Amino acid sequence: MSVAQHRPIIDEAWNVEVNGRSYRWPRRPVVVICYDGCDPAYVEAACRDGIVPNLARMRADGFDGVALAAMPTFTNPNNVSIVCGAPPSVHGISGNYFLDVESGEAVMMLDDAGMIARTILSGFSRGGAEVATVTAKDKLLKALAKDLDGVAFSAEKADKATLAANGIEDATRLVGRPTPGQYQPDLSLFVLDAGVRLLEEHAPDLVYLSLSDLVQHSHAPGTPEANAFMAEVDARVGRLIALGATVGIVADHGMTDMALEDGSPNVVYLGDALDARFGVGRTRVICPITDPFVRHHGALGGFVRVHVLDPELEAGEVLAEVAATDGVDLALVRDEACARFELPADREADIVVVAEAGVAIGARAADHDLSQLAGTRLRSHGGLAEQRVPFILSRPLNAAYRARAEDTLRNFDIFDFAINGTD
Ligand code: ZN
Ligand code: ZN
């Protein structure tokens, strides 16, 4: 679909129409934070320990809910869902990787290629609003900044930002410190600091800040490391609220411990199992969590796709084998998976597989490098067990949205609630 078909409609009341939802013009800055990998348990533990006063105040005085993330519970599909206000079936991004069946190549969905919907951010920016987005990881930037006329940069490459490409020259000058390393929690804090500085200097109408789940992959809720990070995030959230913003916090997915009692990863290598059962090369398991820039999960998560490559082989036979495999919670054929999880059919595999809680599904053992996990328990995401995420707002909901919140909330409702649901 062309961009023209997605032109935002601004009516006389200055409502912006994006992907079938209407957003009113923000009367004060709205900041939405995608707290990557923040399972509700992290918030609970930190509040219990009394170390996140601003989050606690938001929950008490604003709105405190739990929403369901889009499936699969990976970073890219959910960030794109959040900024589009719509599920993957609408925007087209359903994983980090997919198999190009024609070429037999696993192709990375790195940028906005294949993204068929407009974002709320671009809709407002095209309508004349001041819009900004900052992401920890550069790989997400193209998707978040699609058709966006405003400030858009990644913490990872903040020093490389240019006025022409990012709407800001060298963003480290804005934040006042150098670009943090890719594997430091500071990468996420840099994003939040940038948000604070943008609010101070640029008076934006709409801001989207997307963090990294580095800490959550390595540390369980309530641990000193996780709590220390929560407290740092909380301090910055407090500053955003103090600057007059309506702040909405949501996550792209939760996080589950996927290790056995002895600390080794609890993995089912489905690719090896299918090779043993049907012969090598007749099926192919794709792990859409695969991310060459992220080493802390060994490309293991709770969701994989199985392609049946041999036309002689019945998909039903493979489905039965997958469904009977220990550790598999759900095995669905393409159409069933697309209907149930609101996925785009054109990039979907023959069979969609969801692991049981606490189990990771891999392709073949040889495909996964677990050396980076040495000494730490595998914590990851991708399945239904990581679908619950916090949905927290700094202001109370109006009556209409209080009523809507009685139904199941989705993480991609957050812009709607933050913009239209607060008075
Ligand atoms: Zn994530
Ligand atoms: Zn992750």
Tab-separated table of C-alpha atoms and ligand atoms in Angstrom:
chain	number	residue	atom	x	y	z
A	1	MET	CA	0.000	0.000	0.000
A	2	SER	CA	1.249	3.461	-0.759
A	3	VAL	CA	1.841	6.108	1.821
A	4	ALA	CA	-0.886	8.246	0.210
A	5	GLN	CA	-3.511	5.701	1.218
A	6	HIS	CA	-2.332	6.092	4.788
A	7	ARG	CA	-2.383	9.863	4.911
A	8	PRO	CA	-3.513	10.924	8.325
A	9	ILE	CA	-6.831	12.652	8.332
A	10	ILE	CA	-6.894	15.730	10.488
A	11	ASP	CA	-10.416	16.941	11.015
A	12	GLU	CA	-11.524	20.388	12.158
A	13	ALA	CA	-11.138	19.284	15.786
A	14	TRP	CA	-7.481	18.420	15.037
A	15	ASN	CA	-7.950	14.703	15.499
A	16	VAL	CA	-5.343	12.562	13.774
A	17	GLU	CA	-6.513	9.317	12.208
A	18	VAL	CA	-4.011	6.437	12.098
A	19	ASN	CA	-4.782	2.774	11.346
A	20	GLY	CA	-8.455	3.192	12.130
A	21	ARG	CA	-8.016	4.993	15.449
A	22	SER	CA	-8.560	8.658	16.083
A	23	TYR	CA	-6.118	10.555	18.300
A	24	ARG	CA	-6.883	14.027	19.566
A	25	TRP	CA	-4.239	16.734	19.519
A	26	PRO	CA	-2.229	16.441	22.786
A	27	ARG	CA	-2.782	19.394	25.111
A	28	ARG	CA	0.431	18.639	26.953
A	29	PRO	CA	3.463	16.532	25.976
A	30	VAL	CA	2.776	12.796	25.884
A	31	VAL	CA	5.738	10.494	26.512
A	32	VAL	CA	5.345	6.757	25.941
A	33	ILE	CA	8.102	4.508	27.240
A	34	CYS	CA	8.581	0.964	25.951
A	35	TYR	CA	10.261	-0.585	28.959
A	36	ASP	CA	11.863	-3.481	27.071
A	37	GLY	CA	11.472	-6.854	28.769
A	38	CYS	CA	9.848	-5.357	31.848
A	39	ASP	CA	7.744	-8.189	33.169
A	40	PRO	CA	5.114	-6.936	35.669
A	41	ALA	CA	7.116	-8.828	38.318
A	42	TYR	CA	9.944	-6.258	38.063
A	43	VAL	CA	7.537	-3.446	38.895
A	44	GLU	CA	5.929	-5.434	41.730
A	45	ALA	CA	9.291	-6.290	43.298
A	46	ALA	CA	10.626	-2.737	43.046
A	47	CYS	CA	7.421	-1.251	44.495
A	48	ARG	CA	7.487	-3.780	47.335
A	49	ASP	CA	11.038	-2.711	48.138
A	50	GLY	CA	10.000	0.963	48.072
A	51	ILE	CA	12.721	2.010	45.631
A	52	VAL	CA	10.565	3.437	42.802
A	53	PRO	CA	8.576	6.328	44.302
A	54	ASN	CA	7.539	7.775	40.933
A	55	LEU	CA	6.262	4.485	39.558
A	56	ALA	CA	4.446	3.880	42.840
A	57	ARG	CA	2.808	7.320	42.577
A	58	MET	CA	1.782	6.679	38.965
A	59	ARG	CA	0.168	3.410	40.004
A	60	ALA	CA	-1.639	5.019	42.925
A	61	ASP	CA	-2.742	8.325	41.357
A	62	GLY	CA	-2.792	7.556	37.626
A	63	PHE	CA	-3.654	4.210	36.098
A	64	ASP	CA	-2.170	0.810	36.908
A	65	GLY	CA	-3.004	-2.097	34.644
A	66	VAL	CA	-1.601	-5.141	32.896
A	67	ALA	CA	-1.825	-5.497	29.120
A	68	LEU	CA	-1.138	-8.285	26.663
A	69	ALA	CA	1.728	-7.887	24.197
A	70	ALA	CA	1.402	-8.896	20.557
A	71	MET	CA	2.551	-12.386	19.587
A	72	PRO	CA	5.278	-13.390	19.115
A	73	THR	CA	6.514	-11.613	22.234
A	74	PHE	CA	9.618	-10.205	20.575
A	75	THR	CA	11.024	-6.700	20.481
A	76	ASN	CA	10.519	-5.672	16.855
A	77	PRO	CA	6.904	-6.814	16.326
A	78	ASN	CA	5.839	-5.217	19.606
A	79	ASN	CA	7.644	-1.908	19.191
A	80	VAL	CA	6.101	-1.571	15.746
A	81	SER	CA	2.686	-2.569	17.150
A	82	ILE	CA	2.974	0.085	19.860
A	83	VAL	CA	3.876	2.918	17.481
A	84	CYS	CA	1.212	1.837	14.982
A	85	GLY	CA	-1.476	1.226	17.602
A	86	ALA	CA	-2.209	-2.026	15.793
A	87	PRO	CA	-1.209	-5.724	15.720
A	88	PRO	CA	1.275	-7.333	13.266
A	89	SER	CA	-1.543	-8.294	10.857
A	90	VAL	CA	-1.960	-4.553	10.213
A	91	HIS	CA	1.701	-3.459	10.046
A	92	GLY	CA	3.425	-6.573	8.671
A	93	ILE	CA	6.324	-7.011	11.131
A	94	SER	CA	6.085	-10.370	12.898
A	95	GLY	CA	9.654	-11.192	13.906
A	96	ASN	CA	13.309	-10.262	13.617
A	97	TYR	CA	13.893	-12.987	11.022
A	98	PHE	CA	11.809	-14.753	8.451
A	99	LEU	CA	12.522	-17.394	5.821
A	100	ASP	CA	12.299	-16.213	2.234
A	101	VAL	CA	10.805	-19.415	0.857
A	102	GLU	CA	11.771	-18.540	-2.751
A	103	SER	CA	15.479	-18.117	-2.039
A	104	GLY	CA	15.700	-20.390	0.995
A	105	GLU	CA	17.488	-17.574	2.830
A	106	ALA	CA	16.720	-16.454	6.354
A	107	VAL	CA	16.180	-12.722	5.960
A	108	MET	CA	16.453	-10.209	8.734
A	109	MET	CA	13.600	-7.738	9.190
A	110	LEU	CA	16.057	-5.059	10.155
A	111	ASP	CA	14.449	-1.946	8.856
A	112	ASP	CA	11.072	-0.715	7.735
A	113	ALA	CA	10.990	-2.958	4.650
A	114	GLY	CA	7.765	-4.907	4.807
A	115	MET	CA	6.180	-2.405	7.128
A	116	ILE	CA	2.813	-1.618	5.565
A	117	ALA	CA	1.230	0.711	8.101
A	118	ARG	CA	1.808	4.281	9.136
A	119	THR	CA	2.895	5.034	12.682
A	120	ILE	CA	1.091	7.326	15.110
A	121	LEU	CA	4.367	9.261	15.349
A	122	SER	CA	4.520	9.914	11.615
A	123	GLY	CA	0.805	10.742	11.520
A	124	PHE	CA	1.226	13.484	14.099
A	125	SER	CA	4.478	14.759	12.597
A	126	ARG	CA	2.840	15.032	9.166
A	127	GLY	CA	0.020	16.901	10.849
A	128	GLY	CA	2.497	19.479	12.146
A	129	ALA	CA	3.150	18.201	15.683
A	130	GLU	CA	6.623	18.195	17.221
A	131	VAL	CA	7.464	14.487	17.454
A	132	ALA	CA	10.582	12.733	18.750
A	133	THR	CA	11.652	9.132	19.170
A	134	VAL	CA	14.779	7.718	20.790
A	135	THR	CA	15.634	4.022	20.810
A	136	ALA	CA	18.410	2.162	22.606
A	137	LYS	CA	19.180	-0.144	19.694
A	138	ASP	CA	19.847	1.308	16.281
A	139	LYS	CA	18.239	-1.695	14.552
A	140	LEU	CA	14.788	-0.414	15.544
A	141	LEU	CA	15.289	3.146	14.408
A	142	LYS	CA	14.240	2.814	10.770
A	143	ALA	CA	10.920	1.230	11.723
A	144	LEU	CA	10.157	3.741	14.471
A	145	ALA	CA	11.217	6.684	12.332
A	146	LYS	CA	9.331	5.591	9.215
A	147	ASP	CA	7.927	8.697	7.469
A	148	LEU	CA	8.644	10.665	10.635
A	149	ASP	CA	9.407	14.328	10.249
A	150	GLY	CA	11.063	15.125	13.578
A	151	VAL	CA	13.846	14.038	15.905
A	152	ALA	CA	14.705	10.329	15.695
A	153	PHE	CA	17.949	8.720	16.813
A	154	SER	CA	19.365	5.713	18.649
A	155	ALA	CA	21.441	5.819	21.827
A	156	GLU	CA	23.782	3.350	20.180
A	157	LYS	CA	24.664	5.806	17.409
A	158	ALA	CA	23.810	9.090	19.144
A	159	ASP	CA	27.179	10.610	18.241
A	160	LYS	CA	26.566	9.860	14.552
A	161	ALA	CA	23.230	11.699	14.434
A	162	THR	CA	22.924	14.395	11.783
A	163	LEU	CA	20.368	17.128	11.278
A	164	ALA	CA	19.498	15.761	7.840
A	165	ALA	CA	19.017	12.123	8.845
A	166	ASN	CA	17.970	12.384	12.498
A	167	GLY	CA	16.628	15.893	12.978
A	168	ILE	CA	19.416	16.587	15.454
A	169	GLU	CA	23.164	17.034	15.160
A	170	ASP	CA	25.278	14.764	17.432
A	171	ALA	CA	22.753	13.806	20.114
A	172	THR	CA	25.501	13.251	22.707
A	173	ARG	CA	25.632	17.041	22.967
A	174	LEU	CA	21.933	17.097	23.866
A	175	VAL	CA	22.384	14.469	26.576
A	176	GLY	CA	25.749	15.775	27.724
A	177	ARG	CA	27.684	12.540	27.768
A	178	PRO	CA	29.233	10.062	25.329
A	179	THR	CA	27.402	7.193	23.649
A	180	PRO	CA	27.209	4.270	26.080
A	181	GLY	CA	28.416	0.787	25.119
A	182	GLN	CA	25.896	-1.531	23.507
A	183	TYR	CA	26.019	-3.953	26.438
A	184	GLN	CA	25.615	-1.468	29.247
A	185	PRO	CA	22.381	-0.724	31.105
A	186	ASP	CA	23.311	2.916	30.563
A	187	LEU	CA	22.181	2.560	26.946
A	188	SER	CA	18.566	2.603	28.182
A	189	LEU	CA	19.195	5.369	30.720
A	190	PHE	CA	20.732	7.449	27.937
A	191	VAL	CA	17.422	7.111	26.050
A	192	LEU	CA	15.475	8.388	29.064
A	193	ASP	CA	17.959	11.222	29.660
A	194	ALA	CA	17.519	12.200	26.018
A	195	GLY	CA	13.756	12.254	26.601
A	196	VAL	CA	14.181	14.586	29.573
A	197	ARG	CA	16.454	16.901	27.594
A	198	LEU	CA	14.113	16.922	24.586
A	199	LEU	CA	11.269	17.957	26.874
A	200	GLU	CA	13.400	20.713	28.370
A	201	GLU	CA	14.691	22.085	25.080
A	202	HIS	CA	12.353	21.168	22.236
A	203	ALA	CA	8.837	21.215	23.774
A	204	PRO	CA	7.678	18.159	21.790
A	205	ASP	CA	4.012	17.114	21.599
A	206	LEU	CA	4.691	13.405	21.329
A	207	VAL	CA	7.729	11.352	22.392
A	208	TYR	CA	8.408	7.610	22.114
A	209	LEU	CA	11.319	6.178	24.112
A	210	SER	CA	12.313	2.541	23.567
A	211	LEU	CA	14.746	0.895	25.997
A	212	SER	CA	16.815	-2.327	25.849
A	213	ASP	CA	16.121	-5.576	27.751
A	214	LEU	CA	19.760	-6.271	28.569
A	215	VAL	CA	19.220	-6.119	32.350
A	216	GLN	CA	16.078	-8.275	32.305
A	217	HIS	CA	17.787	-11.007	30.220
A	218	SER	CA	20.431	-11.302	32.919
A	219	HIS	CA	18.701	-10.507	36.207
A	220	ALA	CA	15.475	-11.743	37.817
A	221	PRO	CA	12.915	-9.370	39.391
A	222	GLY	CA	13.912	-8.147	42.828
A	223	THR	CA	17.635	-8.880	42.431
A	224	PRO	CA	20.007	-6.031	43.365
A	225	GLU	CA	20.947	-5.478	39.703
A	226	ALA	CA	17.331	-5.386	38.509
A	227	ASN	CA	16.255	-3.118	41.359
A	228	ALA	CA	19.173	-0.742	40.805
A	229	PHE	CA	18.109	-0.395	37.183
A	230	MET	CA	14.450	0.095	38.159
A	231	ALA	CA	15.464	2.904	40.521
A	232	GLU	CA	17.517	4.651	37.815
A	233	VAL	CA	14.608	4.425	35.379
A	234	ASP	CA	12.209	5.657	38.052
A	235	ALA	CA	14.242	8.801	38.751
A	236	ARG	CA	14.068	9.752	35.077
A	237	VAL	CA	10.354	8.993	34.865
A	238	GLY	CA	9.935	11.402	37.783
A	239	ARG	CA	11.733	14.109	35.830
A	240	LEU	CA	9.524	13.593	32.769
A	241	ILE	CA	6.410	13.967	34.922
A	242	ALA	CA	7.839	17.023	36.682
A	243	LEU	CA	8.343	18.618	33.250
A	244	GLY	CA	4.604	18.386	32.671
A	245	ALA	CA	4.393	15.284	30.489
A	246	THR	CA	1.700	12.654	30.577
A	247	VAL	CA	3.810	9.506	30.842
A	248	GLY	CA	2.657	6.079	29.685
A	249	ILE	CA	4.750	2.993	30.447
A	250	VAL	CA	4.322	-0.279	28.650
A	251	ALA	CA	6.604	-3.142	27.623
A	252	ASP	CA	7.182	-5.085	24.424
A	253	HIS	CA	7.187	-8.376	26.347
A	254	GLY	CA	7.879	-9.895	29.738
A	255	MET	CA	10.751	-12.222	30.589
A	256	THR	CA	10.867	-15.814	31.878
A	257	ASP	CA	13.577	-17.936	33.442
A	258	MET	CA	14.255	-20.781	30.984
A	259	ALA	CA	16.911	-22.681	32.921
A	260	LEU	CA	16.883	-26.044	34.665
A	261	GLU	CA	17.607	-26.518	38.342
A	262	ASP	CA	21.327	-26.991	37.644
A	263	GLY	CA	21.410	-23.665	35.797
A	264	SER	CA	21.718	-25.066	32.289
A	265	PRO	CA	19.256	-23.776	29.660
A	266	ASN	CA	15.997	-25.693	29.335
A	267	VAL	CA	16.053	-26.098	25.560
A	268	VAL	CA	14.195	-28.279	23.105
A	269	TYR	CA	16.090	-28.454	19.813
A	270	LEU	CA	13.136	-28.873	17.498
A	271	GLY	CA	15.269	-28.734	14.343
A	272	ASP	CA	17.293	-31.756	15.480
A	273	ALA	CA	14.124	-33.602	16.501
A	274	LEU	CA	12.478	-33.019	13.105
A	275	ASP	CA	15.672	-33.961	11.232
A	276	ALA	CA	15.806	-37.215	13.219
A	277	ARG	CA	12.159	-37.978	12.536
A	278	PHE	CA	11.780	-36.914	8.873
A	279	GLY	CA	15.356	-36.639	7.566
A	280	VAL	CA	17.753	-33.705	7.230
A	281	GLY	CA	16.621	-30.791	5.082
A	282	ARG	CA	12.941	-31.725	4.772
A	283	THR	CA	11.884	-29.131	7.336
A	284	ARG	CA	13.479	-25.899	8.552
A	285	VAL	CA	13.060	-24.306	11.967
A	286	ILE	CA	13.407	-20.495	12.067
A	287	CYS	CA	13.982	-18.729	15.378
A	288	PRO	CA	12.652	-15.217	14.812
A	289	ILE	CA	14.313	-13.966	18.023
A	290	THR	CA	17.694	-14.325	16.269
A	291	ASP	CA	19.543	-11.068	16.516
A	292	PRO	CA	23.192	-10.746	15.514
A	293	PHE	CA	23.524	-7.721	17.791
A	294	VAL	CA	22.257	-9.415	20.932
A	295	ARG	CA	24.275	-12.151	22.518
A	296	HIS	CA	22.549	-12.667	25.841
A	297	HIS	CA	19.916	-15.186	24.771
A	298	GLY	CA	21.757	-17.435	22.294
A	299	ALA	CA	18.877	-16.913	19.813
A	300	LEU	CA	16.674	-18.964	22.123
A	301	GLY	CA	13.126	-18.003	22.974
A	302	GLY	CA	9.633	-19.376	23.389
A	303	PHE	CA	8.445	-19.138	19.784
A	304	VAL	CA	9.656	-20.656	16.498
A	305	ARG	CA	8.374	-21.208	12.995
A	306	VAL	CA	8.607	-24.474	11.069
A	307	HIS	CA	8.710	-24.537	7.283
A	308	VAL	CA	7.966	-27.796	5.512
A	309	LEU	CA	10.428	-27.703	2.615
A	310	ASP	CA	9.740	-31.086	1.020
A	311	PRO	CA	6.477	-31.015	-0.968
A	312	GLU	CA	6.189	-34.764	-0.431
A	313	LEU	CA	5.960	-34.241	3.287
A	314	GLU	CA	2.489	-33.598	4.733
A	315	ALA	CA	2.298	-30.513	6.949
A	316	GLY	CA	-0.226	-32.381	9.100
A	317	GLU	CA	2.322	-35.095	9.804
A	318	VAL	CA	4.908	-32.508	10.880
A	319	LEU	CA	2.302	-30.697	12.973
A	320	ALA	CA	1.475	-33.900	14.846
A	321	GLU	CA	5.177	-34.536	15.535
A	322	VAL	CA	5.743	-30.960	16.753
A	323	ALA	CA	2.629	-30.995	18.941
A	324	ALA	CA	3.770	-34.235	20.592
A	325	THR	CA	7.229	-32.847	21.422
A	326	ASP	CA	7.983	-32.295	25.112
A	327	GLY	CA	8.088	-28.597	26.001
A	328	VAL	CA	5.751	-27.541	23.179
A	329	ASP	CA	2.635	-25.791	24.435
A	330	LEU	CA	1.008	-24.983	21.121
A	331	ALA	CA	1.527	-25.992	17.487
A	332	LEU	CA	-0.710	-24.280	14.946
A	333	VAL	CA	-0.968	-24.346	11.165
A	334	ARG	CA	-0.478	-21.011	9.394
A	335	ASP	CA	-4.095	-19.875	9.069
A	336	GLU	CA	-4.977	-20.833	12.601
A	337	ALA	CA	-1.919	-19.011	13.991
A	338	CYS	CA	-2.617	-15.886	11.920
A	339	ALA	CA	-6.231	-15.743	13.073
A	340	ARG	CA	-5.446	-16.397	16.707
A	341	PHE	CA	-2.392	-14.128	17.026
A	342	GLU	CA	-3.280	-11.439	14.431
A	343	LEU	CA	-0.245	-12.204	12.266
A	344	PRO	CA	0.361	-11.305	8.613
A	345	ALA	CA	-0.081	-14.461	6.512
A	346	ASP	CA	2.395	-13.622	3.750
A	347	ARG	CA	5.459	-14.162	5.916
A	348	GLU	CA	4.089	-16.902	8.138
A	349	ALA	CA	5.522	-20.406	8.183
A	350	ASP	CA	3.588	-23.644	7.721
A	351	ILE	CA	3.600	-24.275	11.457
A	352	VAL	CA	3.827	-21.850	14.373
A	353	VAL	CA	5.200	-23.225	17.631
A	354	VAL	CA	4.864	-21.789	21.140
A	355	ALA	CA	6.861	-23.272	24.020
A	356	GLU	CA	5.572	-24.065	27.475
A	357	ALA	CA	6.444	-21.491	30.122
A	358	GLY	CA	10.079	-21.902	31.161
A	359	VAL	CA	11.107	-23.762	27.998
A	360	ALA	CA	13.136	-22.390	25.082
A	361	ILE	CA	12.781	-23.861	21.608
A	362	GLY	CA	15.794	-23.905	19.330
A	363	ALA	CA	16.513	-25.034	15.793
A	364	ARG	CA	19.497	-27.422	15.789
A	365	ALA	CA	21.941	-27.433	18.702
A	366	ALA	CA	24.697	-26.490	16.244
A	367	ASP	CA	22.812	-23.277	15.318
A	368	HIS	CA	22.976	-21.790	18.807
A	369	ASP	CA	25.990	-20.298	20.501
A	370	LEU	CA	25.428	-20.666	24.220
A	371	SER	CA	28.944	-19.640	25.217
A	372	GLN	CA	27.758	-16.104	26.022
A	373	LEU	CA	25.372	-17.542	28.584
A	374	ALA	CA	28.156	-19.161	30.573
A	375	GLY	CA	27.476	-18.758	34.249
A	376	THR	CA	24.061	-17.107	33.882
A	377	ARG	CA	20.638	-18.674	33.680
A	378	LEU	CA	18.842	-18.328	30.355
A	379	ARG	CA	16.081	-15.740	30.622
A	380	SER	CA	14.127	-15.054	27.473
A	381	HIS	CA	10.766	-14.443	25.827
A	382	GLY	CA	8.719	-15.085	22.691
A	383	GLY	CA	5.764	-17.152	23.886
A	384	LEU	CA	2.482	-16.670	25.688
A	385	ALA	CA	4.197	-16.738	29.109
A	386	GLU	CA	5.758	-13.343	28.331
A	387	GLN	CA	2.602	-11.707	27.011
A	388	ARG	CA	1.668	-9.883	30.235
A	389	VAL	CA	3.243	-6.437	30.521
A	390	PRO	CA	2.736	-3.354	32.720
A	391	PHE	CA	0.376	-0.669	31.426
A	392	ILE	CA	0.846	2.365	33.658
A	393	LEU	CA	-0.149	5.994	33.194
A	394	SER	CA	0.820	9.083	35.192
A	395	ARG	CA	-2.710	10.545	35.011
A	396	PRO	CA	-6.039	8.934	35.847
A	397	LEU	CA	-8.274	7.731	33.037
A	398	ASN	CA	-11.429	9.530	32.060
A	399	ALA	CA	-14.740	7.689	32.418
A	400	ALA	CA	-14.806	6.405	28.825
A	401	TYR	CA	-11.346	4.858	29.069
A	402	ARG	CA	-11.934	3.532	32.581
A	403	ALA	CA	-14.791	1.581	31.041
A	404	ARG	CA	-12.591	0.411	28.157
A	405	ALA	CA	-9.920	-0.709	30.620
A	406	GLU	CA	-12.402	-3.263	31.973
A	407	ASP	CA	-11.730	-5.255	28.786
A	408	THR	CA	-8.405	-6.850	27.926
A	409	LEU	CA	-5.786	-4.173	27.325
A	410	ARG	CA	-3.140	-4.560	24.632
A	411	ASN	CA	0.276	-2.931	24.879
A	412	PHE	CA	-0.438	-1.208	21.552
A	413	ASP	CA	-3.378	0.632	23.166
A	414	ILE	CA	-0.936	2.782	25.140
A	415	PHE	CA	-0.843	5.831	22.823
A	416	ASP	CA	-4.638	5.788	22.587
A	417	PHE	CA	-4.985	5.700	26.378
A	418	ALA	CA	-2.233	8.258	27.053
A	419	ILE	CA	-3.553	10.698	24.417
A	420	ASN	CA	-7.312	10.161	24.473
A	421	GLY	CA	-7.857	8.517	27.843
A	422	THR	CA	-6.521	11.193	30.202
A	423	ASP	CA	-7.968	14.660	30.767
B	1	ZN	ZN	12.387	-6.605	23.843
B	2	ZN	ZN	15.144	-9.783	24.447
